Amino acid sequence: MKYQFQLIVFSAIISFIFSKIPSAPAKSVIEPCSSSDSCTSLLSYLLPYDSKISEIAYRFQLDISDLLAANSITPQVSSELILKSNTLLRIPIWCPCTDGIRRSTSTTYEVRPADTLESISEGFGGLVSAEQIGVANGVAEEKKKKKPLISGESLVIPLPCTCFNNSNNGLPAVYSSYVVRRGESLSAIAEIFGNTVAELQAVNGLTRPVVEDGDILSVPISACSSTNLNWHNESLIVPNASHALTANRCIKCMCGPTDLNLRCLASGIVTSCSHLQCKGSDMFIGDYTYNKYSTNLQPNTTLCNVTACVYRGHYGRKIFRSLVNYSQIHCPSNSYDNSSSSSNSSLPLVILSPSPSPSSSSYPNTDGTGTNDGNNSTLTKQNPNDSHSHGRLLSTQASIFYLLLLLLELLLSFIFCS
């Protein structure tokens, strides 16, 4: 009985000591910048609890159509559709240069009566810590009783983002911020996004392929770019397996999951759109006609001459478009006669589950809008207060650890000598 009591006391002391050891903050990619330019970026958001699409859009201050587009969900889906917890979504955000680093602070949150900094952090999927929210808003943690949250007040939510010139190894890319889950390995994350471990190490400045729970990785997603499409007064980059709305939402541009070719057509969600029909034809943006023919140069091969009405950018309400002719194109598999007409709106749009399923493919280089190369990044400990405090934290932890060993030795001596 005496030994059992001593062991209980010993366990209690050990638990108390470990509860007082401060945990090291999670790591996050810090991209230095010097320009005010913004770029398209993504958040990989794992739903912490069941949520309506409208609630998710409101949480991140998005238009519902943009949220649906980023996840290739058909716009006919009801905004009241409930997505289950642990669904992984793409959240499109703009990534500006703020105080010398890439960080988005455009999202705000209205405090509710039962909210804590921890619960707000959880609601944003761990993409921002409770400490970061507190520092950004001058609010201390509630347990310190310095400045509690006030119901109805608005909090700025600093979210991670990276640009890296919208390029990865010379190819168009959009970067997504991903929170490492408990037990996940870098190789498992690379497999989810279609990257290599070496690629993720290079982007995130990792010397070893080791990540920890809560770390925020920057993950490159291959994308389609309008750089070489001769658009007027507009550039667009769209992550693969998704689409984007442009020209006052009159035009929908899709990026296929495999070929990385940008395809644009009338969105059909806005009724006040004009200038959608190509001059001198009865075709609208996204329509095409084809004419089949056979050639002796390629036996048993049927080719087509294709005429398409293509999108060329916009300026205000003015939408630019033009007729383009392509020759010696492999005919669409659904063509049955020598002179047919079709519309891209009737072609099958790949509707993916709301989770990333990117694939890599070759594509011409893009200029992008960022100012820094990916090699300048580093996976840095998140610390909202002091950039030099991480070393002091480790020193404090080491001291507590040695004190723990000393107490352990004394307690063992007491147990076995009594």
Coordinates of C-alpha atoms in Angstrom, one line a residue:
M1 CA 0.0 0.0 0.0
K2 CA 2.8 2.4 0.9
Y3 CA 4.5 1.8 -2.5
Q4 CA 1.2 2.4 -4.3
F5 CA 0.7 5.7 -2.6
Q6 CA 4.3 6.7 -3.4
L7 CA 3.8 5.8 -7.1
I8 CA 0.6 7.8 -7.2
V9 CA 2.3 10.9 -5.7
F10 CA 5.2 10.4 -8.2
S11 CA 2.8 10.2 -11.1
A12 CA 1.0 13.3 -10.0
I13 CA 4.2 15.3 -9.7
I14 CA 5.4 14.1 -13.2
S15 CA 2.0 15.1 -14.7
F16 CA 2.2 18.5 -13.1
I17 CA 5.7 19.2 -14.3
F18 CA 4.9 18.2 -17.9
S19 CA 1.8 20.4 -17.8
K20 CA 4.1 23.4 -17.0
I21 CA 6.5 22.8 -19.8
P22 CA 5.7 25.2 -22.6
S23 CA 5.2 23.5 -26.0
A24 CA 7.2 24.8 -28.9
P25 CA 5.1 26.8 -31.3
A26 CA 4.2 25.3 -34.7
K27 CA 6.3 26.1 -37.7
S28 CA 5.1 28.1 -40.7
V29 CA 6.6 29.3 -44.0
I30 CA 7.6 32.9 -43.9
E31 CA 8.1 34.5 -47.3
P32 CA 9.8 37.9 -47.2
C33 CA 8.6 40.5 -49.7
S34 CA 9.1 44.1 -50.6
S35 CA 6.3 44.8 -53.0
S36 CA 2.6 45.7 -52.4
D37 CA 1.5 43.4 -55.2
S38 CA -1.0 40.6 -54.2
C39 CA -1.3 37.2 -55.7
T40 CA -3.8 34.3 -55.8
S41 CA -3.3 31.9 -53.0
L42 CA -5.1 29.0 -51.3
L43 CA -5.8 27.6 -47.9
S44 CA -6.2 23.9 -47.4
Y45 CA -9.1 24.0 -44.9
L46 CA -10.1 20.8 -43.0
L47 CA -13.5 21.4 -41.7
P48 CA -13.4 21.2 -37.9
Y49 CA -17.2 20.4 -37.7
D50 CA -20.1 20.0 -40.0
S51 CA -20.8 23.3 -41.8
K52 CA -23.1 24.7 -44.5
I53 CA -21.4 26.1 -47.6
S54 CA -22.9 29.5 -46.8
E55 CA -21.3 29.4 -43.3
I56 CA -17.9 28.5 -44.7
A57 CA -18.1 31.3 -47.3
Y58 CA -19.1 33.8 -44.5
R59 CA -16.3 32.6 -42.2
F60 CA -13.7 33.5 -44.8
Q61 CA -15.7 36.4 -46.3
L62 CA -16.0 34.8 -49.7
D63 CA -18.6 34.9 -52.4
I64 CA -20.2 31.4 -52.4
S65 CA -19.6 31.2 -56.2
D66 CA -15.9 31.6 -55.6
L67 CA -15.8 28.9 -53.0
L68 CA -17.7 26.5 -55.3
A69 CA -15.4 27.4 -58.2
A70 CA -12.2 26.8 -56.2
N71 CA -13.4 23.3 -55.4
S72 CA -15.0 22.5 -58.9
I73 CA -18.4 22.2 -57.3
T74 CA -21.3 22.8 -59.7
P75 CA -22.9 26.2 -59.0
Q76 CA -26.3 24.5 -58.9
V77 CA -25.4 23.2 -55.4
S78 CA -27.5 24.8 -52.7
S79 CA -25.8 27.2 -50.3
E80 CA -27.5 25.3 -47.5
L81 CA -25.7 22.1 -48.4
I82 CA -23.9 20.7 -45.3
L83 CA -20.4 19.4 -45.7
K84 CA -19.2 16.9 -43.1
S85 CA -16.3 17.6 -40.7
N86 CA -12.9 16.6 -41.9
T87 CA -13.8 17.5 -45.5
L88 CA -10.8 19.2 -47.1
L89 CA -11.6 22.3 -49.0
R90 CA -9.7 24.8 -51.1
I91 CA -10.2 28.4 -49.8
P92 CA -9.1 31.0 -52.4
I93 CA -7.6 34.2 -50.8
W94 CA -5.5 37.1 -51.9
C95 CA -2.0 37.2 -50.6
P96 CA -0.6 40.7 -50.1
C97 CA 2.8 41.9 -48.7
T98 CA 2.2 43.0 -45.1
D99 CA 5.0 44.4 -43.0
G100 CA 7.6 42.8 -45.1
I101 CA 6.1 39.3 -45.3
R102 CA 3.4 37.5 -47.2
R103 CA 0.3 37.3 -45.0
S104 CA -3.4 37.8 -45.5
T105 CA -5.3 39.9 -42.9
S106 CA -8.4 40.6 -45.0
T107 CA -10.6 38.2 -43.0
T108 CA -12.4 39.4 -39.8
Y109 CA -14.4 37.5 -37.3
E110 CA -17.3 38.7 -35.0
V111 CA -16.9 37.3 -31.5
R112 CA -19.8 35.3 -30.1
P113 CA -20.7 35.0 -26.4
A114 CA -19.0 31.6 -25.8
D115 CA -15.9 32.2 -28.0
T116 CA -12.4 31.9 -26.8
L117 CA -9.2 32.5 -28.8
E118 CA -8.7 28.7 -28.8
S119 CA -12.2 28.0 -30.2
I120 CA -11.8 30.7 -32.9
S121 CA -8.5 29.2 -33.9
E122 CA -10.2 25.8 -34.1
G123 CA -12.9 27.2 -36.3
F124 CA -10.3 28.3 -38.8
G125 CA -8.8 24.8 -38.9
G126 CA -5.6 25.7 -37.1
L127 CA -4.5 27.9 -39.9
V128 CA -4.0 30.6 -37.3
S129 CA -3.1 30.1 -33.7
A130 CA -4.9 31.5 -30.6
E131 CA -1.7 33.5 -29.8
Q132 CA -1.5 35.0 -33.3
I133 CA -5.1 36.1 -33.1
G134 CA -4.5 37.6 -29.7
V135 CA -1.4 39.5 -30.7
A136 CA -3.0 40.8 -34.0
N137 CA -5.9 42.3 -32.0
G138 CA -4.2 43.2 -28.7
V139 CA -6.2 40.6 -26.8
A140 CA -4.4 38.4 -24.2
E141 CA -5.4 34.8 -23.6
E142 CA -8.6 34.7 -21.4
K143 CA -6.9 32.7 -18.7
K144 CA -4.5 35.6 -18.0
K145 CA -7.6 37.8 -17.4
K146 CA -5.9 40.8 -19.0
K147 CA -8.3 41.7 -21.8
P148 CA -11.2 39.2 -22.3
L149 CA -13.0 38.8 -25.5
I150 CA -16.2 41.0 -25.9
S151 CA -19.2 39.5 -27.7
G152 CA -19.8 41.4 -30.9
E153 CA -16.4 42.8 -31.3
S154 CA -14.6 42.3 -34.6
L155 CA -11.2 40.5 -34.7
V156 CA -8.7 40.5 -37.5
I157 CA -7.6 37.0 -38.5
P158 CA -4.1 36.8 -39.9
L159 CA -4.0 33.9 -42.3
P160 CA -0.9 32.3 -43.8
C161 CA -0.2 32.6 -47.6
T162 CA 2.7 32.5 -50.0
C163 CA 3.2 33.6 -53.6
F164 CA 6.7 32.6 -54.7
N165 CA 6.1 34.4 -58.0
N166 CA 3.3 32.0 -58.8
S167 CA 5.9 29.7 -60.2
N168 CA 7.3 26.3 -59.2
N169 CA 10.4 25.1 -61.1
G170 CA 9.5 27.5 -63.9
L171 CA 5.9 26.3 -64.2
P172 CA 2.7 28.1 -63.2
A173 CA 1.7 27.3 -59.7
V174 CA -0.6 28.5 -56.9
Y175 CA 0.5 27.8 -53.3
S176 CA -1.7 26.4 -50.7
S177 CA -1.2 26.6 -46.9
Y178 CA -1.7 23.2 -45.3
V179 CA -1.8 22.3 -41.6
V180 CA 0.0 19.1 -40.7
R181 CA -2.3 16.7 -38.8
R182 CA -1.3 14.4 -36.0
G183 CA 0.7 11.5 -37.2
E184 CA 1.1 12.8 -40.8
S185 CA 4.4 12.4 -42.6
L186 CA 5.8 14.6 -45.3
S187 CA 5.6 11.7 -47.8
A188 CA 1.9 11.2 -47.1
I189 CA 1.3 14.9 -47.6
A190 CA 3.3 14.9 -50.9
E191 CA 1.2 12.0 -52.1
I192 CA -2.1 13.8 -51.3
F193 CA -1.1 16.8 -53.4
G194 CA 0.9 15.0 -56.2
N195 CA 4.2 16.5 -55.1
T196 CA 7.5 14.9 -54.2
V197 CA 9.1 15.0 -50.7
A198 CA 12.1 16.8 -52.1
E199 CA 9.9 19.4 -53.7
L200 CA 8.1 20.1 -50.4
Q201 CA 11.4 20.2 -48.6
A202 CA 12.8 22.8 -51.0
V203 CA 9.7 25.0 -50.9
N204 CA 9.5 25.0 -47.1
G205 CA 13.2 25.2 -46.4
L206 CA 13.3 21.8 -44.6
T207 CA 16.7 20.2 -44.1
R208 CA 15.1 16.9 -43.1
P209 CA 11.8 15.3 -44.3
V210 CA 10.3 15.8 -40.8
V211 CA 7.1 17.7 -39.9
E212 CA 5.2 18.0 -36.7
D213 CA 1.5 18.3 -35.7
G214 CA 0.4 21.9 -36.3
D215 CA 3.1 22.9 -38.8
I216 CA 1.9 24.9 -41.7
L217 CA 3.4 23.9 -45.1
S218 CA 3.3 25.8 -48.3
V219 CA 2.3 23.3 -51.0
P220 CA 2.7 24.1 -54.7
I221 CA -0.4 23.3 -56.8
S222 CA 0.1 23.2 -60.6
A223 CA -2.0 25.7 -62.4
C224 CA -3.2 27.0 -65.8
S225 CA -2.1 30.5 -66.8
S226 CA -3.3 33.0 -69.4
T227 CA 0.3 34.3 -69.9
N228 CA 0.6 33.0 -73.4
L229 CA -3.0 33.4 -74.5
N230 CA -2.7 37.0 -75.7
W231 CA -5.4 38.5 -73.4
H232 CA -6.2 42.2 -73.2
N233 CA -5.5 44.0 -69.9
E234 CA -5.9 40.8 -67.8
S235 CA -3.9 37.9 -66.5
L236 CA -5.4 34.9 -64.7
I237 CA -4.0 31.8 -63.0
V238 CA -6.2 29.0 -62.0
P239 CA -5.2 26.0 -59.9
N240 CA -5.7 22.7 -61.6
A241 CA -9.0 20.8 -61.1
S242 CA -10.9 24.0 -60.4
H243 CA -12.3 27.0 -62.2
A244 CA -12.4 30.8 -61.7
L245 CA -14.9 33.5 -62.5
T246 CA -13.8 36.6 -64.3
A247 CA -15.1 39.5 -66.4
N248 CA -17.7 40.5 -63.7
R249 CA -18.5 36.8 -63.3
C250 CA -19.7 36.6 -66.9
I251 CA -16.9 34.2 -67.8
K252 CA -15.8 30.9 -66.3
C253 CA -12.3 29.7 -67.0
M254 CA -11.5 26.0 -66.2
C255 CA -8.2 24.3 -65.5
G256 CA -8.3 20.6 -66.3
P257 CA -6.8 18.2 -63.8
T258 CA -4.4 16.7 -66.3
D259 CA -3.7 18.9 -69.4
L260 CA -3.4 22.3 -67.7
N261 CA -5.1 24.1 -70.6
L262 CA -7.2 27.1 -69.7
R263 CA -10.7 26.8 -71.2
C264 CA -13.1 29.7 -70.9
L265 CA -16.8 30.0 -71.6
A266 CA -19.9 31.9 -70.6
S267 CA -20.5 31.3 -66.9
G268 CA -24.3 31.3 -67.2
I269 CA -24.7 32.7 -63.7
V270 CA -25.0 36.4 -64.6
T271 CA -27.9 37.5 -66.9
S272 CA -26.5 41.0 -67.7
C273 CA -23.5 39.9 -69.7
S274 CA -22.9 41.3 -73.2
H275 CA -20.2 41.0 -75.9
L276 CA -20.2 37.2 -75.6
Q277 CA -20.8 36.5 -79.3
C278 CA -17.9 36.5 -81.7
K279 CA -18.3 39.0 -84.6
G280 CA -19.1 37.6 -88.0
S281 CA -20.4 34.3 -86.5
D282 CA -23.3 32.8 -84.6
M283 CA -20.9 31.4 -82.0
F284 CA -20.5 32.6 -78.4
I285 CA -17.4 32.4 -76.2
G286 CA -16.7 28.7 -75.6
D287 CA -18.4 27.5 -78.8
Y288 CA -16.6 25.7 -81.5
T289 CA -17.2 24.1 -84.9
Y290 CA -15.1 21.3 -86.5
N291 CA -14.8 19.8 -90.0
K292 CA -13.5 16.2 -90.2
Y293 CA -11.2 15.0 -92.9
S294 CA -8.8 12.1 -93.5
T295 CA -5.2 12.3 -94.5
N296 CA -2.9 9.8 -96.4
L297 CA 0.0 11.0 -94.3
Q298 CA -1.6 9.4 -91.2
P299 CA -3.5 6.2 -92.2
N300 CA -6.6 5.4 -90.2
T301 CA -6.5 8.8 -88.6
T302 CA -9.3 11.3 -88.8
L303 CA -8.4 15.0 -88.2
C304 CA -10.4 18.1 -87.9
N305 CA -10.2 21.8 -88.7
V306 CA -11.6 23.6 -85.7
T307 CA -13.0 27.1 -85.4
A308 CA -13.5 28.4 -81.9
C309 CA -14.8 31.6 -80.3
V310 CA -12.3 32.3 -77.6
Y311 CA -12.1 34.7 -74.6
R312 CA -9.5 37.4 -74.8
G313 CA -9.8 39.3 -71.5
H314 CA -12.0 42.2 -70.5
Y315 CA -11.9 45.9 -69.6
G316 CA -14.7 47.0 -67.4
R317 CA -17.9 45.7 -68.9
K318 CA -16.2 45.2 -72.3
I319 CA -15.4 41.5 -73.0
F320 CA -12.9 40.8 -75.7
R321 CA -13.2 37.7 -77.9
S322 CA -12.1 36.5 -81.3
L323 CA -12.5 33.6 -83.7
V324 CA -9.5 31.3 -83.9
N325 CA -8.8 28.5 -86.4
Y326 CA -7.0 25.3 -85.6
S327 CA -5.9 22.8 -88.2
Q328 CA -4.9 19.1 -87.9
I329 CA -6.6 18.6 -84.6
H330 CA -7.7 15.2 -83.5
C331 CA -11.5 15.2 -83.7
P332 CA -13.6 15.1 -80.6
S333 CA -14.7 11.6 -79.7
N334 CA -18.4 12.7 -79.9
S335 CA -18.2 14.0 -83.5
Y336 CA -20.4 12.1 -86.0
D337 CA -20.5 14.2 -89.1
N338 CA -18.2 16.4 -91.1
S339 CA -19.7 19.7 -90.0
S340 CA -20.8 19.9 -86.4
S341 CA -21.1 22.6 -83.8
S342 CA -20.8 22.3 -80.1
S343 CA -20.3 24.3 -77.0
N344 CA -17.8 23.8 -74.2
S345 CA -20.8 24.2 -71.8
S346 CA -21.9 20.8 -73.0
L347 CA -18.6 19.1 -72.4
P348 CA -18.3 17.1 -69.2
L349 CA -16.9 19.2 -66.3
V350 CA -14.9 17.1 -63.9
I351 CA -16.6 17.6 -60.5
L352 CA -14.2 16.6 -57.8
S353 CA -14.9 15.8 -54.2
P354 CA -14.0 18.9 -52.1
S355 CA -10.4 17.7 -51.5
P356 CA -7.2 18.4 -53.4
S357 CA -6.4 16.0 -56.2
P358 CA -3.8 17.9 -58.2
S359 CA -1.4 16.4 -60.8
S360 CA 1.7 17.7 -62.4
S361 CA 2.2 18.5 -66.0
S362 CA 4.4 20.6 -68.2
Y363 CA 3.3 24.1 -69.1
P364 CA 5.0 27.2 -70.3
N365 CA 6.5 29.6 -67.7
T366 CA 4.6 32.5 -66.2
D367 CA 5.6 35.9 -65.1
G368 CA 3.4 35.9 -62.0
T369 CA 2.9 38.8 -59.6
G370 CA 5.2 38.0 -56.6
T371 CA 8.6 39.4 -55.9
N372 CA 10.6 36.7 -54.2
D373 CA 11.9 33.3 -55.2
G374 CA 10.8 30.2 -53.3
N375 CA 14.4 29.5 -52.2
N376 CA 14.2 32.6 -49.9
S377 CA 11.6 30.9 -47.7
T378 CA 12.1 29.0 -44.5
L379 CA 9.8 27.0 -42.3
T380 CA 10.1 29.2 -39.2
K381 CA 8.7 28.8 -35.7
Q382 CA 5.5 30.8 -35.4
N383 CA 6.0 33.4 -32.6
P384 CA 3.7 36.4 -32.5
N385 CA 5.8 38.3 -30.0
D386 CA 9.5 37.9 -30.3
S387 CA 11.6 36.5 -33.1
H388 CA 14.4 35.6 -30.7
S389 CA 12.4 33.9 -28.0
H390 CA 12.5 30.4 -29.5
G391 CA 16.1 30.0 -28.3
R392 CA 15.1 31.1 -24.8
L393 CA 12.1 28.7 -24.9
L394 CA 14.4 25.8 -25.7
S395 CA 16.7 26.8 -22.9
T396 CA 13.8 27.0 -20.4
Q397 CA 12.6 23.6 -21.5
A398 CA 16.1 22.1 -21.0
S399 CA 16.3 23.5 -17.5
I400 CA 12.9 22.1 -16.6
F401 CA 13.9 18.7 -18.1
Y402 CA 17.0 18.5 -15.9
L403 CA 15.0 19.5 -12.9
L404 CA 12.6 16.7 -13.8
L405 CA 15.4 14.2 -13.9
L406 CA 16.7 15.3 -10.5
L407 CA 13.3 15.0 -9.0
L408 CA 12.9 11.6 -10.6
E409 CA 16.2 10.4 -9.1
L410 CA 15.2 11.7 -5.6
L411 CA 11.8 10.0 -5.7
L412 CA 13.3 6.7 -6.9
S413 CA 15.8 6.9 -4.0
F414 CA 13.0 7.6 -1.6
I415 CA 10.8 4.7 -2.9
F416 CA 13.5 2.1 -2.8
C417 CA 15.2 3.2 0.4
S418 CA 12.0 3.4 2.5

